[in-house]
Amino acid sequence: MRTTTARAYPNIALVKYWGKRDEARILPAAGSLSMTLDAFETTTTVVPAPGRATDILELDGEVADEEATRRITAFLDHVRALAGSEQRVIVRSTNSVPTGAGLASSASGFAALATAAAAAFDLDLDDRALSRLARLGSGSACRSTVPGVAVWHAGDDETSFAEPVEAPDMRMVVVTVDPGRKAISSRTAMRLTAATSPFYDAWVTSTEQSLADMVEACEDKDFTRIGEITESHGLRMHALIQSTMPPIRFLRPQSIAIYDAVEKLRETGIEAYSTADAGPNVVVLVRPGDAEAVATALNGYGQIRIVGPGPGAQLLPEGSEVPAATEERP
Ligand code: PMV
């Protein structure tokens, strides 16, 4: 074993993943498609800890709580099973924006951890196997091992991985309305949706159709169609989530105001399309040449950042280690 460091970036889905067919293996009920970003990265170092009985997680320079550590251990158990090892490790992870701040997502976290841990345990994984491994940490993480636009096939344990898709060059204008941690995790909210929404089956079937249409639109480099499917599919996800019992609402008045502003922009001839994940922040999909104008138009609605397609998860050279937390665990 050796100490390794990896970096990965979050992704924003244009066809959303919401609902699992298999909770343990994190197999999605339907496929999805996203763009891996070139900002908001996570950097993670995995250090072998011989003699220790438990793993340690250090997040942004602080030893993490038991719940977060348990989730990391459950993931590392998959890595240990693949490697035939019992070795415990120290995981040191930093996000370029505060954890839980809308975009420091579990996707970049588990994509970075999968990449660093696979190398630390000397696993020789190809792109598909790495994506499948990241999926076991957090579903959307399997798309962050892939650069640019990625499709995640629903599949079974063997075939549920993400891979790159040809797509036009695009930008996203990220409007952060609230950087706070969300009140309910995607995992819990998804479970509640599948168990209680009367629209769930229709969501699953229609998502497969949206995905097929989206892949075609990407291959045709048809930005208008990509944007139309993106805005519609994201809103369908929020409608579905709101239809659970008890209801869950992620979009706020400010989020809706951004959707309105983007619609107005379209009326003036600027093609822009809104989407939002499980939170109030809105991401606006645009052509590269329109990014500045859209960012200017949305100034005042929240914190604005223009992002583009980014790299897949990658190992960093020796010397890139995340520094140890200053506080020692008792
Ligand atoms: O991978 P998770 O459990 O963080 O779920 C992500 C769900 C959404 O971000 C809302 C949609 C998606 O496809 O990324």
mmCIF file of C-alpha atoms and ligand atoms in Angstrom:
data_model
loop_
_atom_site.group_PDB
_atom_site.id
_atom_site.type_symbol
_atom_site.label_atom_id
_atom_site.label_comp_id
_atom_site.label_asym_id
_atom_site.label_seq_id
_atom_site.Cartn_x
_atom_site.Cartn_y
_atom_site.Cartn_z
ATOM 1 C CA MET A 1 0.000 0.000 0.000
ATOM 2 C CA ARG A 2 1.021 3.587 -0.513
ATOM 3 C CA THR A 3 -0.162 7.118 0.154
ATOM 4 C CA THR A 4 -2.070 8.536 -2.812
ATOM 5 C CA THR A 5 -3.865 11.766 -3.688
ATOM 6 C CA ALA A 6 -6.609 12.347 -6.255
ATOM 7 C CA ARG A 7 -8.732 15.257 -7.447
ATOM 8 C CA ALA A 8 -12.263 15.255 -8.842
ATOM 9 C CA TYR A 9 -14.902 17.817 -9.764
ATOM 10 C CA PRO A 10 -18.665 17.868 -9.189
ATOM 11 C CA ASN A 11 -21.108 17.354 -12.023
ATOM 12 C CA ILE A 12 -24.480 18.874 -12.821
ATOM 13 C CA ALA A 13 -27.080 16.593 -14.364
ATOM 14 C CA LEU A 14 -28.993 17.621 -17.498
ATOM 15 C CA VAL A 15 -31.068 14.441 -17.199
ATOM 16 C CA LYS A 16 -31.451 13.821 -13.484
ATOM 17 C CA TYR A 17 -30.904 10.749 -11.366
ATOM 18 C CA TRP A 18 -33.610 10.446 -8.717
ATOM 19 C CA GLY A 19 -34.438 7.032 -7.287
ATOM 20 C CA LYS A 20 -32.694 3.709 -6.840
ATOM 21 C CA ARG A 21 -33.606 0.257 -8.068
ATOM 22 C CA ASP A 22 -31.127 -1.300 -5.647
ATOM 23 C CA GLU A 23 -30.143 0.591 -2.483
ATOM 24 C CA ALA A 24 -27.150 -1.546 -1.536
ATOM 25 C CA ARG A 25 -25.459 -1.478 -4.943
ATOM 26 C CA ILE A 26 -26.714 2.033 -5.760
ATOM 27 C CA LEU A 27 -28.284 1.016 -9.038
ATOM 28 C CA PRO A 28 -30.434 3.855 -10.379
ATOM 29 C CA ALA A 29 -34.030 3.355 -11.457
ATOM 30 C CA ALA A 30 -33.148 5.104 -14.744
ATOM 31 C CA GLY A 31 -30.074 6.402 -16.570
ATOM 32 C CA SER A 32 -28.907 10.046 -16.384
ATOM 33 C CA LEU A 33 -26.539 12.490 -18.087
ATOM 34 C CA SER A 34 -24.356 15.258 -16.678
ATOM 35 C CA MET A 35 -21.501 17.649 -17.255
ATOM 36 C CA THR A 36 -18.434 17.379 -15.026
ATOM 37 C CA LEU A 37 -17.351 20.905 -14.074
ATOM 38 C CA ASP A 38 -13.970 22.640 -14.108
ATOM 39 C CA ALA A 39 -14.467 24.240 -10.667
ATOM 40 C CA PHE A 40 -15.431 23.417 -7.053
ATOM 41 C CA GLU A 41 -13.016 20.487 -6.883
ATOM 42 C CA THR A 42 -12.329 18.023 -4.068
ATOM 43 C CA THR A 43 -8.789 16.818 -3.320
ATOM 44 C CA THR A 44 -8.387 13.645 -1.282
ATOM 45 C CA THR A 45 -5.375 11.854 0.174
ATOM 46 C CA VAL A 46 -5.523 8.248 1.381
ATOM 47 C CA VAL A 47 -2.860 7.289 3.927
ATOM 48 C CA PRO A 48 -2.388 3.661 5.081
ATOM 49 C CA ALA A 49 -2.872 3.384 8.856
ATOM 50 C CA PRO A 50 -1.355 0.048 9.907
ATOM 51 C CA GLY A 51 -2.372 -1.091 13.372
ATOM 52 C CA ARG A 52 -5.534 1.010 13.479
ATOM 53 C CA ALA A 53 -8.906 -0.701 13.971
ATOM 54 C CA THR A 54 -10.948 2.089 12.362
ATOM 55 C CA ASP A 55 -10.661 4.495 9.445
ATOM 56 C CA ILE A 56 -10.292 8.208 10.094
ATOM 57 C CA LEU A 57 -11.826 10.958 7.980
ATOM 58 C CA GLU A 58 -10.435 14.472 8.070
ATOM 59 C CA LEU A 59 -12.598 16.933 6.197
ATOM 60 C CA ASP A 60 -11.336 20.448 5.477
ATOM 61 C CA GLY A 61 -8.734 20.152 8.233
ATOM 62 C CA GLU A 62 -11.030 18.765 10.931
ATOM 63 C CA VAL A 63 -11.669 15.224 12.114
ATOM 64 C CA ALA A 64 -15.148 14.331 10.826
ATOM 65 C CA ASP A 65 -18.027 13.089 12.956
ATOM 66 C CA GLU A 66 -18.992 9.425 13.303
ATOM 67 C CA GLU A 67 -21.788 9.495 10.751
ATOM 68 C CA ALA A 68 -19.576 10.888 7.979
ATOM 69 C CA THR A 69 -16.791 8.468 8.944
ATOM 70 C CA ARG A 70 -19.208 5.502 8.855
ATOM 71 C CA ARG A 71 -20.169 6.352 5.280
ATOM 72 C CA ILE A 72 -16.507 6.482 4.252
ATOM 73 C CA THR A 73 -15.807 3.172 5.995
ATOM 74 C CA ALA A 74 -18.756 1.509 4.232
ATOM 75 C CA PHE A 75 -17.284 2.684 0.933
ATOM 76 C CA LEU A 76 -13.721 1.658 1.842
ATOM 77 C CA ASP A 77 -15.062 -1.812 2.736
ATOM 78 C CA HIS A 78 -15.868 -2.252 -0.985
ATOM 79 C CA VAL A 79 -12.312 -1.225 -1.856
ATOM 80 C CA ARG A 80 -10.879 -3.587 0.793
ATOM 81 C CA ALA A 81 -13.052 -6.454 -0.499
ATOM 82 C CA LEU A 82 -11.724 -5.883 -4.044
ATOM 83 C CA ALA A 83 -8.146 -5.725 -2.754
ATOM 84 C CA GLY A 84 -8.470 -8.637 -0.306
ATOM 85 C CA SER A 85 -7.169 -6.347 2.438
ATOM 86 C CA GLU A 86 -8.189 -5.403 5.979
ATOM 87 C CA GLN A 87 -6.026 -2.296 6.094
ATOM 88 C CA ARG A 88 -7.559 0.825 7.717
ATOM 89 C CA VAL A 89 -6.696 4.247 6.342
ATOM 90 C CA ILE A 90 -6.742 7.952 7.048
ATOM 91 C CA VAL A 91 -8.708 9.922 4.454
ATOM 92 C CA ARG A 92 -7.843 13.623 4.205
ATOM 93 C CA SER A 93 -10.172 15.591 2.006
ATOM 94 C CA THR A 94 -10.574 19.260 1.142
ATOM 95 C CA ASN A 95 -13.232 20.990 -0.898
ATOM 96 C CA SER A 96 -12.498 24.209 -2.768
ATOM 97 C CA VAL A 97 -15.805 25.540 -1.403
ATOM 98 C CA PRO A 98 -17.173 24.775 2.082
ATOM 99 C CA THR A 99 -18.615 21.245 2.425
ATOM 100 C CA GLY A 100 -22.353 21.112 1.972
ATOM 101 C CA ALA A 101 -22.320 24.448 0.148
ATOM 102 C CA GLY A 102 -24.547 23.343 -2.674
ATOM 103 C CA LEU A 103 -21.758 22.374 -5.034
ATOM 104 C CA ALA A 104 -19.141 20.685 -2.847
ATOM 105 C CA SER A 105 -21.101 17.596 -3.608
ATOM 106 C CA SER A 106 -20.758 13.969 -2.705
ATOM 107 C CA ALA A 107 -20.050 13.398 -6.408
ATOM 108 C CA SER A 108 -16.619 15.047 -6.388
ATOM 109 C CA GLY A 109 -15.939 13.587 -2.929
ATOM 110 C CA PHE A 110 -16.547 9.954 -3.797
ATOM 111 C CA ALA A 111 -14.982 10.234 -7.274
ATOM 112 C CA ALA A 112 -11.784 11.576 -5.667
ATOM 113 C CA LEU A 113 -11.885 8.990 -2.882
ATOM 114 C CA ALA A 114 -12.499 6.079 -5.282
ATOM 115 C CA THR A 115 -9.559 7.179 -7.427
ATOM 116 C CA ALA A 116 -7.164 7.712 -4.508
ATOM 117 C CA ALA A 117 -8.257 4.564 -2.618
ATOM 118 C CA ALA A 118 -8.050 2.312 -5.710
ATOM 119 C CA ALA A 119 -4.446 3.435 -6.221
ATOM 120 C CA ALA A 120 -3.581 3.242 -2.509
ATOM 121 C CA PHE A 121 -4.778 -0.383 -2.425
ATOM 122 C CA ASP A 122 -2.970 -1.153 -5.722
ATOM 123 C CA LEU A 123 -6.167 -1.963 -7.603
ATOM 124 C CA ASP A 124 -5.765 -1.873 -11.347
ATOM 125 C CA LEU A 125 -9.139 -0.511 -12.481
ATOM 126 C CA ASP A 126 -10.085 0.538 -15.993
ATOM 127 C CA ASP A 127 -12.348 3.578 -16.542
ATOM 128 C CA ARG A 128 -15.549 1.548 -16.239
ATOM 129 C CA ALA A 129 -14.477 -0.268 -13.092
ATOM 130 C CA LEU A 130 -13.453 3.046 -11.482
ATOM 131 C CA SER A 131 -16.814 4.599 -12.352
ATOM 132 C CA ARG A 132 -18.621 1.549 -10.926
ATOM 133 C CA LEU A 133 -16.571 1.795 -7.735
ATOM 134 C CA ALA A 134 -17.337 5.526 -7.307
ATOM 135 C CA ARG A 135 -21.037 4.695 -7.784
ATOM 136 C CA LEU A 136 -20.932 2.620 -4.585
ATOM 137 C CA GLY A 137 -20.041 5.776 -2.615
ATOM 138 C CA SER A 138 -22.679 8.058 -4.122
ATOM 139 C CA GLY A 139 -24.619 7.402 -7.316
ATOM 140 C CA SER A 140 -23.796 10.672 -9.044
ATOM 141 C CA ALA A 141 -20.070 10.179 -8.243
ATOM 142 C CA CYS A 142 -19.808 7.609 -11.054
ATOM 143 C CA ARG A 143 -20.315 10.505 -13.519
ATOM 144 C CA SER A 144 -17.513 12.597 -11.940
ATOM 145 C CA THR A 145 -14.815 10.042 -12.813
ATOM 146 C CA VAL A 146 -15.594 10.970 -16.442
ATOM 147 C CA PRO A 147 -14.524 14.243 -18.152
ATOM 148 C CA GLY A 148 -17.085 16.580 -19.737
ATOM 149 C CA VAL A 149 -20.502 15.231 -20.621
ATOM 150 C CA ALA A 150 -21.166 11.739 -19.225
ATOM 151 C CA VAL A 151 -24.016 9.266 -19.526
ATOM 152 C CA TRP A 152 -24.659 6.915 -16.605
ATOM 153 C CA HIS A 153 -26.311 3.702 -17.755
ATOM 154 C CA ALA A 154 -28.919 2.290 -15.380
ATOM 155 C CA GLY A 155 -27.737 -1.297 -15.981
ATOM 156 C CA ASP A 156 -26.917 -3.894 -13.345
ATOM 157 C CA ASP A 157 -23.911 -3.999 -11.034
ATOM 158 C CA GLU A 158 -21.577 -4.813 -13.956
ATOM 159 C CA THR A 159 -23.039 -2.432 -16.509
ATOM 160 C CA SER A 160 -24.063 0.536 -14.356
ATOM 161 C CA PHE A 161 -21.194 2.961 -15.030
ATOM 162 C CA ALA A 162 -20.737 6.344 -16.672
ATOM 163 C CA GLU A 163 -18.887 7.046 -19.913
ATOM 164 C CA PRO A 164 -18.220 10.118 -22.047
ATOM 165 C CA VAL A 165 -20.709 11.362 -24.652
ATOM 166 C CA GLU A 166 -19.963 13.650 -27.615
ATOM 167 C CA ALA A 167 -21.543 17.035 -26.922
ATOM 168 C CA PRO A 168 -21.245 20.661 -27.997
ATOM 169 C CA ASP A 169 -19.081 23.023 -25.931
ATOM 170 C CA MET A 170 -21.293 24.518 -23.218
ATOM 171 C CA ARG A 171 -21.024 26.692 -20.104
ATOM 172 C CA MET A 172 -22.997 26.841 -16.917
ATOM 173 C CA VAL A 173 -23.768 29.961 -14.926
ATOM 174 C CA VAL A 174 -24.054 28.783 -11.336
ATOM 175 C CA VAL A 175 -26.283 31.006 -9.189
ATOM 176 C CA THR A 176 -25.806 30.166 -5.510
ATOM 177 C CA VAL A 177 -28.899 31.329 -3.687
ATOM 178 C CA ASP A 178 -28.034 29.638 -0.387
ATOM 179 C CA PRO A 179 -24.690 27.997 0.373
ATOM 180 C CA GLY A 180 -26.107 26.177 3.458
ATOM 181 C CA ARG A 181 -26.317 22.422 3.888
ATOM 182 C CA LYS A 182 -29.631 20.989 2.719
ATOM 183 C CA ALA A 183 -32.209 19.941 5.313
ATOM 184 C CA ILE A 184 -32.707 16.439 3.911
ATOM 185 C CA SER A 185 -30.127 14.226 2.168
ATOM 186 C CA SER A 186 -30.705 13.104 -1.444
ATOM 187 C CA ARG A 187 -30.532 9.528 -0.197
ATOM 188 C CA THR A 188 -33.429 9.946 2.268
ATOM 189 C CA ALA A 189 -35.449 12.143 -0.085
ATOM 190 C CA MET A 190 -35.103 9.628 -2.941
ATOM 191 C CA ARG A 191 -36.289 6.804 -0.726
ATOM 192 C CA LEU A 192 -39.318 8.819 0.368
ATOM 193 C CA THR A 193 -40.129 9.700 -3.244
ATOM 194 C CA ALA A 194 -40.040 6.099 -4.443
ATOM 195 C CA ALA A 195 -42.140 4.971 -1.479
ATOM 196 C CA THR A 196 -44.842 7.644 -1.586
ATOM 197 C CA SER A 197 -45.112 9.535 -4.891
ATOM 198 C CA PRO A 198 -47.957 8.381 -7.144
ATOM 199 C CA PHE A 199 -45.939 9.748 -10.088
ATOM 200 C CA TYR A 200 -42.803 7.692 -9.475
ATOM 201 C CA ASP A 201 -43.359 5.010 -12.129
ATOM 202 C CA ALA A 202 -44.122 7.642 -14.763
ATOM 203 C CA TRP A 203 -40.948 9.475 -13.768
ATOM 204 C CA VAL A 204 -38.812 6.381 -14.252
ATOM 205 C CA THR A 205 -40.269 5.495 -17.665
ATOM 206 C CA SER A 206 -40.232 9.061 -18.962
ATOM 207 C CA THR A 207 -36.638 9.576 -17.783
ATOM 208 C CA GLU A 208 -35.434 6.746 -20.035
ATOM 209 C CA GLN A 209 -37.099 8.554 -22.948
ATOM 210 C CA SER A 210 -35.613 11.930 -21.925
ATOM 211 C CA LEU A 211 -32.177 10.304 -21.733
ATOM 212 C CA ALA A 212 -32.457 8.754 -25.198
ATOM 213 C CA ASP A 213 -33.573 12.161 -26.584
ATOM 214 C CA MET A 214 -30.756 13.936 -24.725
ATOM 215 C CA VAL A 215 -28.011 11.590 -25.974
ATOM 216 C CA GLU A 216 -29.295 12.133 -29.519
ATOM 217 C CA ALA A 217 -29.375 15.925 -29.028
ATOM 218 C CA CYS A 218 -25.793 15.860 -27.673
ATOM 219 C CA GLU A 219 -24.534 13.813 -30.600
ATOM 220 C CA ASP A 220 -26.342 16.181 -33.004
ATOM 221 C CA LYS A 221 -24.747 19.144 -31.128
ATOM 222 C CA ASP A 222 -28.274 20.577 -30.937
ATOM 223 C CA PHE A 223 -27.908 23.083 -28.094
ATOM 224 C CA THR A 224 -31.542 24.219 -28.207
ATOM 225 C CA ARG A 225 -32.848 20.701 -27.777
ATOM 226 C CA ILE A 226 -30.291 19.954 -25.030
ATOM 227 C CA GLY A 227 -31.445 23.077 -23.185
ATOM 228 C CA GLU A 228 -35.142 22.339 -23.596
ATOM 229 C CA ILE A 229 -34.778 18.794 -22.284
ATOM 230 C CA THR A 230 -32.566 20.027 -19.418
ATOM 231 C CA GLU A 231 -35.052 22.605 -18.144
ATOM 232 C CA SER A 232 -38.046 20.328 -18.556
ATOM 233 C CA HIS A 233 -36.454 17.253 -16.970
ATOM 234 C CA GLY A 234 -35.128 19.174 -13.965
ATOM 235 C CA LEU A 235 -38.551 20.687 -13.295
ATOM 236 C CA ARG A 236 -40.119 17.248 -13.601
ATOM 237 C CA MET A 237 -37.735 16.050 -10.890
ATOM 238 C CA HIS A 238 -38.780 18.898 -8.603
ATOM 239 C CA ALA A 239 -42.471 18.243 -9.336
ATOM 240 C CA LEU A 240 -41.900 14.575 -8.465
ATOM 241 C CA ILE A 241 -40.083 15.462 -5.238
ATOM 242 C CA GLN A 242 -42.883 17.855 -4.240
ATOM 243 C CA SER A 243 -45.395 15.052 -4.768
ATOM 244 C CA THR A 244 -43.989 12.925 -1.936
ATOM 245 C CA MET A 245 -45.730 12.445 1.395
ATOM 246 C CA PRO A 246 -44.802 14.446 3.426
ATOM 247 C CA PRO A 247 -43.845 16.854 0.603
ATOM 248 C CA ILE A 248 -40.267 18.029 0.096
ATOM 249 C CA ARG A 249 -39.575 21.377 -1.551
ATOM 250 C CA PHE A 250 -36.062 22.348 -2.574
ATOM 251 C CA LEU A 251 -36.809 25.375 -4.794
ATOM 252 C CA ARG A 252 -37.338 28.718 -3.059
ATOM 253 C CA PRO A 253 -38.987 31.938 -4.268
ATOM 254 C CA GLN A 254 -35.513 33.179 -5.231
ATOM 255 C CA SER A 255 -34.894 30.023 -7.292
ATOM 256 C CA ILE A 256 -38.189 30.537 -9.138
ATOM 257 C CA ALA A 257 -37.269 34.196 -9.726
ATOM 258 C CA ILE A 258 -34.128 32.963 -11.533
ATOM 259 C CA TYR A 259 -36.200 30.610 -13.708
ATOM 260 C CA ASP A 260 -38.381 33.651 -14.571
ATOM 261 C CA ALA A 261 -35.339 35.813 -15.364
ATOM 262 C CA VAL A 262 -33.907 33.090 -17.620
ATOM 263 C CA GLU A 263 -37.232 32.789 -19.442
ATOM 264 C CA LYS A 264 -37.151 36.573 -20.012
ATOM 265 C CA LEU A 265 -33.611 36.264 -21.381
ATOM 266 C CA ARG A 266 -34.862 33.716 -23.895
ATOM 267 C CA GLU A 267 -37.538 36.190 -25.006
ATOM 268 C CA THR A 268 -34.720 38.636 -25.812
ATOM 269 C CA GLY A 269 -33.012 36.003 -27.964
ATOM 270 C CA ILE A 270 -30.358 34.710 -25.529
ATOM 271 C CA GLU A 271 -30.683 30.961 -25.262
ATOM 272 C CA ALA A 272 -30.351 29.954 -21.625
ATOM 273 C CA TYR A 273 -31.966 27.089 -19.718
ATOM 274 C CA SER A 274 -32.315 26.557 -15.968
ATOM 275 C CA THR A 275 -31.840 23.473 -13.843
ATOM 276 C CA ALA A 276 -31.478 22.777 -10.116
ATOM 277 C CA ASP A 277 -30.371 19.788 -8.063
ATOM 278 C CA ALA A 278 -31.713 18.861 -4.632
ATOM 279 C CA GLY A 279 -31.383 22.406 -3.300
ATOM 280 C CA PRO A 280 -32.354 26.015 -4.052
ATOM 281 C CA ASN A 281 -29.339 26.903 -6.229
ATOM 282 C CA VAL A 282 -29.950 27.318 -9.948
ATOM 283 C CA VAL A 283 -27.550 26.391 -12.738
ATOM 284 C CA VAL A 284 -28.104 28.011 -16.120
ATOM 285 C CA LEU A 285 -26.945 26.206 -19.243
ATOM 286 C CA VAL A 286 -25.665 28.502 -22.013
ATOM 287 C CA ARG A 287 -23.557 28.598 -25.140
ATOM 288 C CA PRO A 288 -19.957 29.703 -24.391
ATOM 289 C CA GLY A 289 -20.460 33.061 -26.141
ATOM 290 C CA ASP A 290 -23.508 33.932 -23.978
ATOM 291 C CA ALA A 291 -22.021 33.085 -20.569
ATOM 292 C CA GLU A 292 -20.845 36.611 -19.695
ATOM 293 C CA ALA A 293 -24.110 38.261 -20.731
ATOM 294 C CA VAL A 294 -26.175 35.761 -18.744
ATOM 295 C CA ALA A 295 -23.907 36.106 -15.707
ATOM 296 C CA THR A 296 -24.345 39.892 -15.875
ATOM 297 C CA ALA A 297 -28.127 39.599 -16.267
ATOM 298 C CA LEU A 298 -28.365 37.313 -13.221
ATOM 299 C CA ASN A 299 -26.103 39.432 -11.051
ATOM 300 C CA GLY A 300 -28.011 40.218 -7.861
ATOM 301 C CA TYR A 301 -29.905 36.917 -7.738
ATOM 302 C CA GLY A 302 -27.101 35.149 -5.853
ATOM 303 C CA GLN A 303 -23.397 34.456 -6.029
ATOM 304 C CA ILE A 304 -22.482 33.946 -9.686
ATOM 305 C CA ARG A 305 -19.813 31.707 -11.164
ATOM 306 C CA ILE A 306 -19.283 30.686 -14.795
ATOM 307 C CA VAL A 307 -18.063 27.099 -15.179
ATOM 308 C CA GLY A 308 -17.237 24.864 -18.128
ATOM 309 C CA PRO A 309 -16.625 21.193 -18.814
ATOM 310 C CA GLY A 310 -13.894 19.791 -16.575
ATOM 311 C CA PRO A 311 -11.596 16.770 -16.372
ATOM 312 C CA GLY A 312 -12.423 13.350 -14.978
ATOM 313 C CA ALA A 313 -11.058 12.235 -11.624
ATOM 314 C CA GLN A 314 -7.282 12.018 -11.658
ATOM 315 C CA LEU A 315 -4.379 10.932 -9.475
ATOM 316 C CA LEU A 316 -2.052 13.748 -8.451
ATOM 317 C CA PRO A 317 1.752 13.405 -8.225
ATOM 318 C CA GLU A 318 3.530 12.719 -4.938
ATOM 319 C CA GLY A 319 3.876 15.930 -2.982
ATOM 320 C CA SER A 320 0.227 16.931 -3.524
ATOM 321 C CA GLU A 321 -0.956 15.427 -0.211
ATOM 322 C CA VAL A 322 -3.733 17.173 1.708
ATOM 323 C CA PRO A 323 -2.194 18.365 5.014
ATOM 324 C CA ALA A 324 -3.085 16.488 8.216
ATOM 325 C CA ALA A 325 -5.703 17.952 10.553
ATOM 326 C CA THR A 326 -4.150 19.906 13.358
ATOM 327 C CA GLU A 327 -6.516 18.465 15.933
ATOM 328 C CA GLU A 328 -5.639 14.908 17.048
ATOM 329 C CA ARG A 329 -8.310 12.277 17.539
ATOM 330 C CA PRO A 330 -8.285 10.990 21.131
HETATM 331 O O1 PMV B 1 -25.612 10.945 -5.883
HETATM 332 P P1 PMV B 1 -26.524 11.640 -4.948
HETATM 333 O O2 PMV B 1 -27.104 10.693 -3.937
HETATM 334 O O3 PMV B 1 -25.888 12.860 -4.315
HETATM 335 O O4 PMV B 1 -27.814 12.175 -5.772
HETATM 336 C C1 PMV B 1 -27.763 13.245 -6.688
HETATM 337 C C2 PMV B 1 -29.122 13.653 -7.115
HETATM 338 C C3 PMV B 1 -29.235 14.930 -7.939
HETATM 339 O O5 PMV B 1 -28.077 15.722 -7.791
HETATM 340 C C4 PMV B 1 -30.415 15.735 -7.444
HETATM 341 C C5 PMV B 1 -29.474 14.618 -9.406
HETATM 342 C C6 PMV B 1 -28.293 14.158 -10.203
HETATM 343 O O6 PMV B 1 -28.514 13.430 -11.181
HETATM 344 O O7 PMV B 1 -27.149 14.542 -9.892
#
